[in-house]
């Protein structure tokens, strides 16, 4: 019951639960954007440009390729709340396509206040990262060189079953994140697998959930997916089987549950006269996809030393606070940037999507 109970508890009290769940951990912290760029060191290493734009957070070792070594030793700063997290996380961007055919990137905004964590409400662009262990059995932190991918940039339709539990969108009906307090990707009404079809007056949220089981050997695999797996209980749910479900025998090692949470501020794009005349929705991912099925998340592990393992072992940690883990100020974290490797216009009104 970890997601629903912790989120519900936090929504009620806005306080950090003390030792909630007997050794369970739920890190939830913001990271500012370090760059928007058309490179992808996981799927298209060394390609400048790669096929589509990404927005990237985390450590400043991000580049067109990243050596499979200890990334924490390569980076000198991070845009994340936790000073020891030099990992990189990147996802597709969202664009608005006006009726005249021009595109404009939709800004990413800081997330709501939860666990009394002000850092996450003050990021510049970027998004929120979760690391969860449910306190039921050992959760093994990633090793230096570890990386993985969830989603498929070429997907334009449902893939298999249970996609919604790996990637979903929530349409915020009004200000203050639509009064959001339901756990992600499991609300039959609020969460959709596709981009919302109507106007979202409070913006659109995207959640991406990574697998929680590892083969225990490979730091990566050719498709960046085969070395990890979702639990045998089927697709994720957020009711404890997220991290509590049994791992398949091929992937027996339980790893932290990572979730990415992006909030797009669509409120500047609600002029109906600019929406398509045929009633379709005007938002398109940087992959060129209007369905939403191509949303994806890349991860390159880069926590320093055993900092993540300590957090997963029970910290105690909740939200953006963890015993013995140093945190940055929002200004310090937002100051961590990397230069663009491929220079192009991505934030003005554009005739076409970059690379698509
Ligand atoms: C990225 O890689 C290039 C080429 O190897 C190098 O010149 C540049 O300094 C790197 N940038 C960063 C931010 O590490
Ligand atoms: C297209 O429409 C948008 C929104 O009204 C406007 O800001 C932009 O300048 C227009 N682009 C062109 C090329 O007319």
PDB file of N, CA, C and O and ligand atoms in Angstrom, residues 98 100 102 274 349, ligand 2:
ATOM      1  N   UNK A  98       0.004  24.743 -33.082  1.00  0.00           N
ATOM      2  CA  UNK A  98      -1.095  25.687 -33.293  1.00  0.00           C
ATOM      3  C   UNK A  98      -1.816  25.379 -34.611  1.00  0.00           C
ATOM      4  O   UNK A  98      -1.291  24.671 -35.471  1.00  0.00           O
ATOM      5  N   UNK A 100      -2.192  27.078 -37.144  1.00  0.00           N
ATOM      6  CA  UNK A 100      -1.434  27.496 -38.337  1.00  0.00           C
ATOM      7  C   UNK A 100      -0.242  26.586 -38.620  1.00  0.00           C
ATOM      8  O   UNK A 100       0.536  26.835 -39.530  1.00  0.00           O
ATOM      9  N   UNK A 102       2.443  25.949 -36.657  1.00  0.00           N
ATOM     10  CA  UNK A 102       3.674  26.240 -35.911  1.00  0.00           C
ATOM     11  C   UNK A 102       3.686  25.508 -34.568  1.00  0.00           C
ATOM     12  O   UNK A 102       2.631  25.281 -33.966  1.00  0.00           O
ATOM     13  N   UNK A 274      -6.768  28.478 -31.465  1.00  0.00           N
ATOM     14  CA  UNK A 274      -5.505  27.904 -31.938  1.00  0.00           C
ATOM     15  C   UNK A 274      -5.531  26.382 -31.978  1.00  0.00           C
ATOM     16  O   UNK A 274      -4.572  25.747 -32.406  1.00  0.00           O
ATOM     17  N   UNK A 349       8.771  29.834 -31.871  1.00  0.00           N
ATOM     18  CA  UNK A 349       7.751  29.184 -32.715  1.00  0.00           C
ATOM     19  C   UNK A 349       8.480  28.522 -33.872  1.00  0.00           C
ATOM     20  O   UNK A 349       9.273  29.154 -34.564  1.00  0.00           O
TER      21      UNK A 349
HETATM   22  C1  LIG B   2       0.988  30.596 -35.418  1.00  0.00           C
HETATM   23  O1  LIG B   2       0.108  30.800 -34.329  1.00  0.00           O
HETATM   24  C2  LIG B   2       0.709  31.138 -33.105  1.00  0.00           C
HETATM   25  C3  LIG B   2      -0.367  31.162 -32.047  1.00  0.00           C
HETATM   26  O2  LIG B   2      -1.400  32.025 -32.375  1.00  0.00           O
HETATM   27  C4  LIG B   2       1.446  32.446 -33.269  1.00  0.00           C
HETATM   28  O3  LIG B   2       2.029  32.862 -32.044  1.00  0.00           O
HETATM   29  C5  LIG B   2       2.528  32.240 -34.322  1.00  0.00           C
HETATM   30  O4  LIG B   2       3.237  33.434 -34.519  1.00  0.00           O
HETATM   31  C6  LIG B   2       1.900  31.786 -35.621  1.00  0.00           C
HETATM   32  N1  LIG B   2       2.965  31.426 -36.558  1.00  0.00           N
HETATM   33  C7  LIG B   2       2.957  31.866 -37.816  1.00  0.00           C
HETATM   34  C8  LIG B   2       4.098  31.404 -38.657  1.00  0.00           C
HETATM   35  O5  LIG B   2       2.115  32.601 -38.250  1.00  0.00           O
END
